[in-house]
């Protein structure tokens, strides 16, 4: 064949195949691209680095060398640091234990690119895909157990109500076994999978993993912590997952992991590239033509087959991923959905019209931070508007920033802040409207609380505890509420509790240092003694308030002084004395339908642990949630509570007769008035 003919054939073949390969390459890229993390956090509070500075150069170098380009024996765990002094950068990459090395490296390489794009100039950031996690920071990350940031996802389908208790008992047994196996893993792998047969011939599949740099104890503790969050993440759901920087678990009623995952992933066989084809010089023109054809075929055919195979695999993976995304959804919104304060701002005129000019008929209540009004927007949405008092000394910009931070807190047991309004000295906060008002309207009303059986009260206690745990340990702001009380617990149409006013301590700039204040804001009867008398506050101040609230829910009584026989005492001392004397049943509301006496006694015990005078003796919120969720967990003996509210005020009624007189003798005005006086409550502010 003439040389010219050979060149024409080769050229035509090139121009025919080139567009095909461009299309294939484009589709291939699209198929394996992972444009979005399932969750990421830029951790702005950790600080920023300067553009084109040493930290950025060290970060870029570290991330470019973190993931080896060739096979290695890391089992999917990578940890490196680079640089010196304040510009030193630390990074950790971890792949899910059931993915093969190629997928692992591809996932982490995508993470190194995307995380820097999403978090420009942030010194610390973390991002999660389904198959891997990447973290970097200006502080050492190795060996440190960290539970923040944390996020949840759950399956949208519910377990059948007839088997839900047995389902979650079997799940807990499965996870406990997987935890033991994972924690016992080595320094490169702490991972376990397994399944258990659940009621109704269902199978529950579970996966747990810790970063392998954790100790056996820290891995155990981290997994215990996330297991304790199952009720607030996935209550009644067929599947769910909770992910933190240090540990992770997931469960489903379908197989979602590689069934050979408990074996360390083997390296794929090494495939040698095709031998190079040498263009041998020949005196024959036909041989040159054959050589040209051989070069084209040897290069293009294997490439085409490889690309087609990759496309086929990636299409399957995308279908599986789409199915998982349909089955699961995030617990709270991405923080990027709130782009600016302006996106949350309502005009004052809009709110004024919605509340009928803040009319008294729309007034829902009055608190220490201002009055609350019901309103209805023009689109028919009901809202609750808090008209703040003039106590805030923040400027407009600072106030907007605080509102944005509080609005990003999303939890099922927190009242959701929708936005705000600013005009002159007017500061308005717009919340979701919660149908059943606040807990105090039920628990302190003899008629309404008779309809609150123990099951509902117990769910309210658990919901409040989970909301506080989120504020203390899992939210981005680590908020101390400082005014937790029954009137700040709202109840939705299904009687689920929602903590309100949780951002007030931030929105009101109080003259304070890290742990004390000269201006006390709180409610008489709920304040911890160290806060009321010395202005010292901490997360344990909220724990004290929760303890009071638990005892109020159990007894149906406010924490105020009353006369019981010859004793004049408050609810805390009354509960302590009866618990110590073995007559704790005297504390229980006689109007309540009792489902489980042991649960009630356990809640009284937990309440007394929370109100101990010594701050260090009070449990953390994480421990309290575990106590409420596990009847097998032994509780320490409480010390005497803080008695600092003794007074000569009090009605001449015992605790038991107070219940009876309110229900059976409503016509006795003298009794009604004496009771009203004895339970007076007000938000108070101590002067400097």
XYZ file of C-alpha atoms in Angstrom:
688
model
C 0.000 0.000 0.000
C 1.465 3.400 -0.870
C 2.713 5.610 1.947
C 0.206 8.319 1.076
C -2.703 5.863 1.292
C -1.471 4.598 4.647
C -1.283 8.125 6.038
C -4.774 8.949 4.728
C -6.271 5.830 6.366
C -4.506 6.580 9.641
C -5.616 10.213 9.585
C -9.216 9.291 8.819
C -9.183 6.710 11.590
C -7.825 9.320 13.987
C -10.474 11.902 13.105
C -13.234 9.288 13.397
C -12.081 7.956 16.774
C -10.908 11.219 18.342
C -14.415 12.681 18.955
C -15.520 9.300 20.302
C -12.693 9.253 22.803
C -13.329 12.862 23.775
C -16.956 11.981 24.506
C -15.910 8.839 26.384
C -13.338 10.747 28.384
C -15.869 13.432 29.245
C -18.462 10.866 30.329
C -15.801 9.004 32.261
C -14.836 12.164 34.119
C -18.446 12.991 34.893
C -19.142 9.477 36.100
C -16.346 9.432 38.666
C -16.543 13.086 39.722
C -17.853 13.666 43.257
C -19.014 17.286 43.211
C -20.393 17.444 46.729
C -19.422 16.137 50.113
C -22.255 14.559 52.065
C -21.143 17.059 54.726
C -18.256 19.408 55.318
C -17.306 22.014 57.893
C -14.793 24.813 57.435
C -14.489 25.452 61.202
C -14.225 29.204 60.825
C -13.691 29.607 64.563
C -10.251 27.981 64.204
C -8.967 30.980 62.270
C -7.797 31.875 58.767
C -4.456 31.808 56.994
C -3.028 34.455 54.664
C -3.225 33.979 50.925
C 0.138 33.037 49.382
C 1.632 32.675 52.861
C 3.707 29.876 54.385
C 0.701 28.058 55.808
C -1.001 27.861 52.416
C 2.209 26.631 50.773
C 2.642 23.969 53.467
C -1.006 22.918 53.138
C -0.764 22.547 49.366
C 2.435 20.537 49.654
C 1.022 18.302 52.378
C -2.189 17.503 50.528
C -0.299 16.795 47.314
C 1.858 14.194 49.096
C -0.658 12.758 51.572
C -2.027 10.081 49.241
C 0.592 7.847 47.562
C 0.118 7.367 43.842
C 1.089 3.691 44.015
C -0.094 0.730 46.035
C 0.687 0.892 49.719
C -0.117 -0.986 52.930
C -1.897 1.846 54.720
C -5.311 0.110 54.760
C -6.838 3.449 53.883
C -5.419 5.519 56.764
C -3.022 8.377 56.025
C -1.520 10.845 58.503
C 1.162 13.415 57.773
C 2.398 16.837 58.848
C 4.515 19.408 57.086
C 6.183 22.676 58.044
C 7.406 24.167 61.293
C 6.122 26.343 64.107
C 2.807 28.118 63.739
C 2.705 27.342 60.004
C 2.898 23.574 60.472
C -0.024 21.710 58.905
C -1.420 18.341 59.980
C -3.719 16.130 57.896
C -5.564 12.850 58.257
C -7.215 10.864 55.495
C -9.353 7.830 56.260
C -11.280 5.572 53.892
C -14.181 3.392 54.853
C -12.799 -0.031 55.642
C -14.685 -1.867 52.917
C -13.535 0.109 49.864
C -10.697 -1.012 47.623
C -7.454 0.998 47.430
C -8.145 2.532 44.016
C -11.530 3.900 45.095
C -9.959 5.062 48.359
C -7.197 7.041 46.682
C -9.595 8.509 44.121
C -11.988 9.593 46.887
C -9.236 11.226 48.947
C -7.686 12.931 45.930
C -11.062 14.440 45.096
C -11.339 15.526 48.740
C -8.018 17.373 48.687
C -9.196 19.461 45.740
C -12.772 20.094 46.847
C -12.086 20.880 50.506
C -9.673 23.675 49.622
C -12.230 25.113 47.204
C -15.036 25.043 49.779
C -12.897 26.335 52.651
C -10.496 28.915 51.201
C -8.137 30.388 53.798
C -9.570 28.268 56.674
C -6.829 26.784 58.819
C -8.951 23.783 59.749
C -11.539 21.924 57.692
C -13.096 18.497 57.370
C -15.129 16.882 54.600
C -16.892 13.546 54.239
C -17.809 11.484 51.226
C -19.567 8.126 51.536
C -16.237 6.369 51.201
C -13.682 8.652 52.833
C -12.946 11.542 55.177
C -10.266 14.229 54.951
C -9.197 16.604 57.732
C -6.470 19.176 58.022
C -5.548 21.630 60.764
C -2.812 23.767 62.286
C -2.845 21.508 65.370
C -1.917 17.875 65.795
C -4.828 15.545 65.058
C -3.289 12.146 65.751
C -4.546 10.302 68.817
C -7.118 12.949 69.794
C -10.715 11.752 70.114
C -13.004 14.462 68.745
C -16.803 14.366 68.528
C -17.289 17.725 66.815
C -18.376 18.509 64.180
C -20.981 15.749 64.104
C -23.798 15.095 61.685
C -26.624 12.610 61.308
C -28.484 11.013 58.421
C -31.408 8.647 58.638
C -33.535 6.390 56.466
C -36.917 7.914 55.711
C -38.781 4.651 56.364
C -39.962 3.723 59.862
C -39.739 0.384 61.605
C -43.153 -1.184 62.158
C -44.511 0.014 65.504
C -45.252 -3.586 66.527
C -41.567 -4.573 66.462
C -39.748 -1.262 67.014
C -38.573 -2.071 70.568
C -37.214 -5.489 69.595
C -35.626 -4.006 66.438
C -33.580 -1.483 68.398
C -32.672 -3.991 71.096
C -31.222 -6.239 68.407
C -29.520 -3.232 66.803
C -27.863 -2.264 70.073
C -26.606 -5.821 70.577
C -25.183 -5.812 67.055
C -23.459 -2.437 67.490
C -21.991 -3.371 70.878
C -20.422 -6.453 69.323
C -19.064 -4.485 66.379
C -17.685 -1.855 68.743
C -15.648 -4.446 70.619
C -14.192 -5.834 67.425
C -13.377 -2.427 65.954
C -11.779 -1.070 69.142
C -9.540 -4.131 69.315
C -8.147 -3.364 65.854
C -4.584 -2.333 65.170
C -2.902 0.973 64.452
C -3.930 0.896 60.774
C -7.458 -0.476 60.995
C -10.313 -0.188 63.505
C -13.296 -1.342 61.486
C -16.021 -3.975 61.748
C -19.186 -5.014 59.940
C -21.862 -7.557 60.702
C -25.548 -8.339 60.732
C -28.233 -9.696 63.027
C -31.659 -11.164 62.451
C -34.360 -8.811 63.685
C -38.090 -9.404 64.300
C -40.231 -10.053 61.248
C -37.415 -12.026 59.549
C -35.587 -8.782 58.851
C -31.809 -8.487 58.821
C -30.049 -5.448 60.264
C -26.649 -4.675 58.768
C -24.175 -2.567 60.710
C -20.796 -0.909 60.160
C -18.587 0.846 62.708
C -15.195 2.497 62.334
C -12.743 4.552 64.377
C -9.689 6.391 63.137
C -7.007 3.782 63.865
C -4.788 6.267 65.704
C -7.224 6.153 68.646
C -6.504 3.948 71.622
C -8.716 0.982 72.440
C -10.404 3.006 75.218
C -10.912 6.146 73.105
C -12.450 4.154 70.259
C -14.816 2.502 72.740
C -15.757 5.849 74.272
C -16.253 7.544 70.909
C -18.583 4.805 69.671
C -20.464 4.754 72.986
C -21.046 8.468 72.523
C -22.476 8.183 69.016
C -24.551 5.138 69.965
C -26.092 7.287 72.676
C -27.297 9.687 69.975
C -29.380 7.053 68.170
C -32.666 8.179 69.794
C -32.229 11.769 68.658
C -30.914 10.829 65.227
C -32.815 7.791 64.123
C -35.650 7.123 66.554
C -37.870 4.468 64.957
C -36.015 4.609 61.609
C -34.973 1.549 59.595
C -31.518 2.966 59.063
C -29.240 5.804 60.010
C -25.710 6.967 60.567
C -23.837 9.285 62.879
C -20.453 10.566 61.783
C -17.788 12.420 63.777
C -14.118 13.116 63.010
C -12.998 10.203 65.206
C -15.639 7.529 64.717
C -18.600 6.551 62.618
C -21.396 4.030 62.459
C -24.205 3.147 60.095
C -27.016 0.613 60.095
C -29.640 -0.325 57.493
C -32.084 -3.136 56.808
C -30.320 -3.762 53.487
C -26.729 -4.686 52.702
C -24.839 -1.443 52.015
C -21.216 -2.520 52.478
C -18.810 -5.015 50.924
C -19.643 -8.356 52.551
C -15.920 -9.197 52.814
C -15.221 -5.934 54.606
C -13.879 -7.508 57.784
C -10.935 -8.868 55.846
C -8.222 -6.251 55.213
C -8.700 -5.084 51.625
C -6.299 -6.900 49.366
C -4.295 -5.086 46.774
C -5.531 -5.578 43.200
C -3.256 -7.542 40.895
C -0.699 -5.438 39.159
C -1.507 -5.129 35.485
C 1.522 -4.538 33.311
C 1.048 -2.016 30.527
C 1.170 -3.365 26.986
C 4.731 -3.637 25.691
C 5.863 -0.654 23.672
C 5.677 -1.107 19.927
C 8.840 -0.193 18.087
C 8.514 1.317 14.633
C 11.074 -0.866 12.855
C 12.601 0.587 9.721
C 11.980 -1.495 6.642
C 12.690 -1.343 2.959
C 9.113 -2.378 2.275
C 6.414 0.279 2.186
C 3.760 -2.331 3.080
C 5.520 -3.158 6.352
C 5.479 0.517 7.331
C 1.751 0.609 6.727
C 1.181 -2.477 8.843
C 3.299 -0.975 11.598
C 1.199 2.193 11.589
C -1.963 0.189 11.850
C -0.496 -1.883 14.664
C 0.380 1.262 16.621
C -3.149 2.620 16.248
C -4.829 -0.657 17.210
C -2.449 -1.401 20.113
C -3.084 2.010 21.674
C -6.738 2.697 20.896
C -8.396 -0.673 21.438
C -7.165 -1.287 25.023
C -7.948 2.370 25.847
C -11.478 2.080 24.482
C -12.121 -1.159 26.359
C -10.758 0.330 29.599
C -12.840 3.485 29.269
C -16.024 1.504 28.521
C -15.383 -0.756 31.504
C -14.827 2.222 33.798
C -18.013 3.888 32.536
C -20.010 0.712 33.203
C -18.676 0.417 36.765
C -19.215 4.103 37.513
C -22.797 4.019 36.222
C -23.512 1.176 38.634
C -21.876 3.084 41.498
C -23.858 6.221 40.649
C -27.121 4.263 40.679
C -26.266 2.823 44.086
C -25.289 6.236 45.379
C -28.524 7.797 44.072
C -30.517 5.102 45.839
C -28.693 5.793 49.099
C -29.299 9.517 48.787
C -33.015 8.890 48.320
C -33.059 6.631 51.379
C -31.230 9.117 53.605
C -31.401 12.823 54.252
C -29.414 15.157 56.524
C -30.782 16.077 59.954
C -30.136 19.765 59.496
C -29.533 22.147 56.657
C -26.148 22.838 55.179
C -24.729 26.015 56.652
C -24.142 27.270 53.122
C -27.898 27.594 52.667
C -27.797 30.708 54.826
C -25.738 32.962 52.625
C -26.128 36.295 54.404
C -27.973 38.096 57.156
C -30.147 39.759 54.517
C -31.601 36.370 53.573
C -32.966 36.122 57.145
C -34.179 39.701 57.527
C -37.854 40.672 57.625
C -39.052 44.231 57.341
C -40.431 45.684 60.560
C -43.659 46.601 58.746
C -44.153 42.952 57.714
C -43.905 41.797 61.324
C -46.035 44.674 62.614
C -48.838 43.730 60.219
C -48.435 40.012 60.981
C -48.899 40.602 64.727
C -51.680 43.181 64.334
C -49.371 45.899 65.633
C -48.234 43.686 68.544
C -51.745 43.571 69.945
C -52.434 42.195 73.404
C -54.751 39.574 71.913
C -51.773 38.137 70.032
C -49.451 38.221 73.027
C -48.335 34.716 73.980
C -46.246 35.594 77.011
C -43.622 37.759 78.636
C -40.121 36.580 79.464
C -36.944 38.035 80.822
C -35.750 38.940 77.322
C -39.004 40.398 76.034
C -42.606 39.722 75.027
C -43.660 37.039 72.563
C -46.459 37.508 70.016
C -48.204 35.216 67.606
C -48.283 36.390 64.008
C -49.322 35.275 60.577
C -47.406 36.216 57.457
C -49.109 37.095 54.191
C -48.390 33.590 52.846
C -50.382 32.079 55.715
C -47.403 30.893 57.752
C -47.824 31.208 61.521
C -44.855 32.631 63.398
C -43.862 33.526 66.932
C -42.185 36.930 67.322
C -40.003 37.827 70.292
C -39.808 41.600 70.747
C -36.531 41.991 72.590
C -36.187 44.348 75.495
C -33.558 47.070 75.319
C -30.943 44.991 77.155
C -28.842 44.256 74.106
C -25.845 46.543 73.645
C -24.761 45.048 70.344
C -24.397 47.038 67.199
C -26.368 46.147 64.107
C -23.588 44.132 62.457
C -22.806 42.139 65.611
C -26.505 41.409 66.146
C -26.894 40.163 62.559
C -23.852 37.914 62.895
C -25.191 36.386 66.101
C -28.605 35.800 64.512
C -26.947 34.032 61.583
C -25.033 31.747 63.944
C -28.101 30.893 66.013
C -30.197 30.324 62.876
C -27.696 27.699 61.749
C -28.406 25.587 64.830
C -30.807 22.928 63.589
C -32.096 20.193 65.887
C -35.486 18.603 66.330
C -35.513 19.624 70.010
C -34.716 23.299 69.414
C -37.257 25.941 68.403
C -36.168 27.061 64.955
C -35.162 30.675 64.452
C -36.485 31.820 61.062
C -35.080 35.327 60.975
C -35.050 38.798 62.493
C -36.048 42.402 62.015
C -34.173 45.595 62.841
C -35.505 49.140 62.865
C -34.022 51.760 65.143
C -33.981 50.299 68.643
C -36.444 47.574 67.702
C -34.957 44.077 67.611
C -37.335 41.283 66.673
C -36.645 37.567 66.441
C -38.936 35.446 64.271
C -39.390 31.799 65.275
C -41.411 28.880 64.005
C -44.796 28.780 65.730
C -45.217 25.761 67.999
C -48.839 24.723 68.404
C -49.097 23.570 72.016
C -47.452 26.545 73.723
C -45.014 25.827 76.546
C -44.606 22.972 79.003
C -45.640 25.066 82.022
C -49.143 25.411 80.535
C -49.494 21.635 80.846
C -47.379 20.439 83.736
C -48.612 23.028 86.244
C -52.272 22.881 85.197
C -54.102 20.138 87.160
C -56.562 19.422 84.371
C -54.056 19.329 81.494
C -51.349 17.425 83.329
C -53.835 14.656 84.168
C -53.675 13.869 80.440
C -49.878 13.689 80.476
C -49.140 10.031 81.153
C -45.645 8.904 82.083
C -44.778 7.869 78.530
C -45.264 11.439 77.276
C -43.461 12.990 80.228
C -40.534 10.627 79.752
C -40.271 11.564 76.048
C -40.307 15.250 76.994
C -37.462 14.698 79.481
C -35.452 12.780 76.867
C -36.053 15.382 74.171
C -34.962 18.274 76.394
C -31.825 16.333 77.373
C -30.934 15.692 73.735
C -31.489 19.345 72.851
C -29.176 20.461 75.665
C -26.558 17.903 74.626
C -26.617 19.405 71.128
C -26.147 22.918 72.516
C -23.336 21.887 74.873
C -21.307 19.466 72.763
C -22.539 19.043 69.211
C -23.463 22.516 67.941
C -21.046 24.962 66.370
C -21.512 27.511 69.179
C -21.328 25.381 72.369
C -24.143 27.374 73.965
C -24.917 27.513 77.683
C -28.633 28.259 77.909
C -28.687 29.854 81.406
C -32.475 30.129 81.531
C -33.767 26.601 81.087
C -37.241 26.296 82.609
C -40.671 24.862 81.863
C -41.893 28.039 80.143
C -38.929 27.855 77.726
C -39.820 24.320 76.633
C -42.304 24.481 73.752
C -44.448 21.515 72.720
C -45.415 20.839 69.110
C -48.639 19.216 67.964
C -47.246 15.753 68.789
C -45.985 16.947 72.195
C -42.338 16.804 71.167
C -40.303 19.319 73.212
C -38.409 22.219 71.650
C -36.050 24.357 73.721
C -36.542 28.067 73.080
C -34.482 31.144 73.963
C -31.302 29.075 73.566
C -29.504 31.911 71.805
C -30.438 34.694 74.195
C -27.198 34.534 76.148
C -25.326 35.272 72.908
C -27.762 37.813 71.510
C -27.599 39.805 74.747
C -24.078 40.998 75.452
C -23.716 40.456 79.179
C -20.721 41.889 81.007
C -18.807 38.655 81.390
C -15.535 36.823 81.156
C -15.239 33.224 80.136
C -17.003 31.750 83.119
C -18.561 34.431 85.269
C -20.799 37.437 84.959
C -21.696 40.415 87.092
C -25.202 40.499 85.671
C -27.277 37.406 86.390
C -30.061 36.539 83.978
C -32.218 33.589 84.933
C -35.321 32.418 86.747
C -35.774 31.945 90.442
C -35.917 28.265 91.345
C -33.932 27.028 88.341
C -30.596 28.775 88.843
C -27.605 26.830 90.077
C -26.287 28.186 93.394
C -22.852 29.099 92.018
C -24.539 31.147 89.281
C -27.129 32.842 91.481
C -24.684 33.805 94.235
C -21.347 34.241 92.458
C -22.179 34.708 88.779
C -20.202 31.579 87.818
C -21.738 29.621 84.967
C -20.835 26.564 82.949
C -22.571 23.688 81.202
C -23.188 22.320 84.704
C -25.415 25.353 85.385
C -27.776 24.056 82.702
C -27.491 20.551 84.169
C -28.765 21.922 87.490
C -31.734 23.564 85.741
C -32.492 20.303 83.935
C -32.514 18.468 87.260
C -35.098 20.900 88.618
C -37.163 20.499 85.454
C -37.072 16.677 85.675
C -38.356 16.771 89.258
C -41.075 19.230 88.247
C -42.200 16.981 85.398
C -42.307 13.927 87.669
C -44.163 15.698 90.480
C -46.258 18.245 88.583
C -45.092 20.878 91.072
C -43.003 24.017 90.718
C -39.767 24.302 92.619
C -41.182 26.681 95.211
C -41.523 26.499 98.929
C -44.562 24.803 100.406
C -45.514 23.387 103.762
C -45.544 19.615 104.170
C -46.657 18.734 107.703
C -44.216 20.515 109.976
C -41.716 21.073 107.205
C -41.374 24.167 105.055
C -39.261 23.112 102.104
C -38.762 23.461 98.408
C -39.230 20.711 95.826
C -35.538 19.772 95.837
C -35.341 19.237 99.583
C -38.677 17.410 99.550
C -37.473 15.079 96.789
C -34.135 14.482 98.523
C -35.694 13.685 101.888
C -38.161 11.212 100.407
C -35.515 9.557 98.232
C -33.191 9.175 101.226
C -35.994 7.766 103.408
C -37.105 5.279 100.738
C -40.448 6.987 100.127
C -39.689 8.441 96.694
C -43.161 7.476 95.483
C -44.425 10.490 97.474
C -42.760 12.700 94.839
C -44.738 11.228 91.924
C -47.692 13.193 90.580
C -50.805 11.309 91.816
C -52.716 12.532 88.754
C -50.336 10.753 86.373
C -51.079 7.438 84.739
C -47.982 5.393 85.495
C -46.544 3.114 82.812
C -43.230 2.213 84.438
C -42.452 2.774 88.084
C -38.779 1.867 87.627
C -38.325 4.545 84.943
C -39.895 7.154 87.213
C -37.612 6.241 90.106
C -34.628 6.369 87.753
C -35.614 9.852 86.567
C -35.931 11.056 90.182
C -32.450 9.626 90.801
C -31.060 11.408 87.707
C -32.778 14.650 88.724
C -31.132 14.522 92.159
C -27.731 13.869 90.547
C -28.198 17.015 88.467
C -28.984 19.343 91.407
C -26.044 18.440 93.624
C -24.322 21.442 95.156
C -20.822 20.450 94.069
C -20.506 21.362 90.388
C -18.027 18.545 89.710
C -20.468 15.937 91.037
C -23.147 16.802 88.495
C -23.110 14.591 85.377
C -22.483 15.934 81.887
C -25.297 16.047 79.355
C -23.715 13.182 77.451
C -23.798 11.047 80.607
C -27.398 12.069 81.322
C -28.562 11.012 77.846
C -26.821 7.661 78.332
C -28.485 7.254 81.751
C -31.909 7.939 80.250
C -31.396 5.528 77.357
C -29.837 2.612 79.228
C -31.551 1.043 82.231
C -28.569 -1.265 82.697
C -26.194 1.637 83.401
C -25.622 1.922 87.150
C -26.100 5.375 88.687
C -23.927 6.922 91.429
C -25.490 7.863 94.752
C -26.435 11.568 94.751
C -25.176 13.947 97.408
C -27.438 16.390 99.179
C -28.758 19.045 96.796
C -28.082 22.748 97.145
C -30.573 24.233 99.628
C -30.449 27.943 99.038
C -34.081 28.820 98.432
C -35.553 28.383 101.931
C -38.156 30.950 102.802
C -41.048 31.423 105.142
C -43.388 31.757 102.166
C -45.590 28.799 101.482
C -49.132 27.595 101.485
C -50.600 25.544 104.301
C -51.115 22.632 101.904
C -49.087 19.469 101.668
C -47.809 18.317 98.314
C -50.500 15.634 98.001
C -53.375 17.810 99.147
C -52.246 20.497 96.694
C -53.042 18.089 93.864
C -56.453 17.263 95.280
C -57.509 20.789 96.181
C -56.766 22.118 92.710
C -58.903 19.488 91.046
C -61.779 18.906 93.443
C -62.270 22.281 95.046
C -62.018 24.867 92.304
C -64.772 26.882 93.982
C -62.607 27.510 97.052
C -61.174 30.903 96.091
C -59.083 31.209 99.223
C -57.195 28.044 98.376
C -56.727 29.113 94.782
C -55.288 32.428 95.839
C -52.946 30.891 98.410
C -51.620 28.459 95.835
C -51.127 31.222 93.285
C -49.111 33.212 95.796
C -46.993 30.249 96.787
C -45.837 29.453 93.283
C -45.027 32.957 92.110
C -42.184 32.987 89.589
C -40.393 35.770 87.828
C -37.347 36.297 85.674
C -34.913 38.305 87.775
C -31.823 40.397 87.225
C -29.401 41.010 90.056
C -27.771 44.448 90.206
C -24.027 44.813 90.195
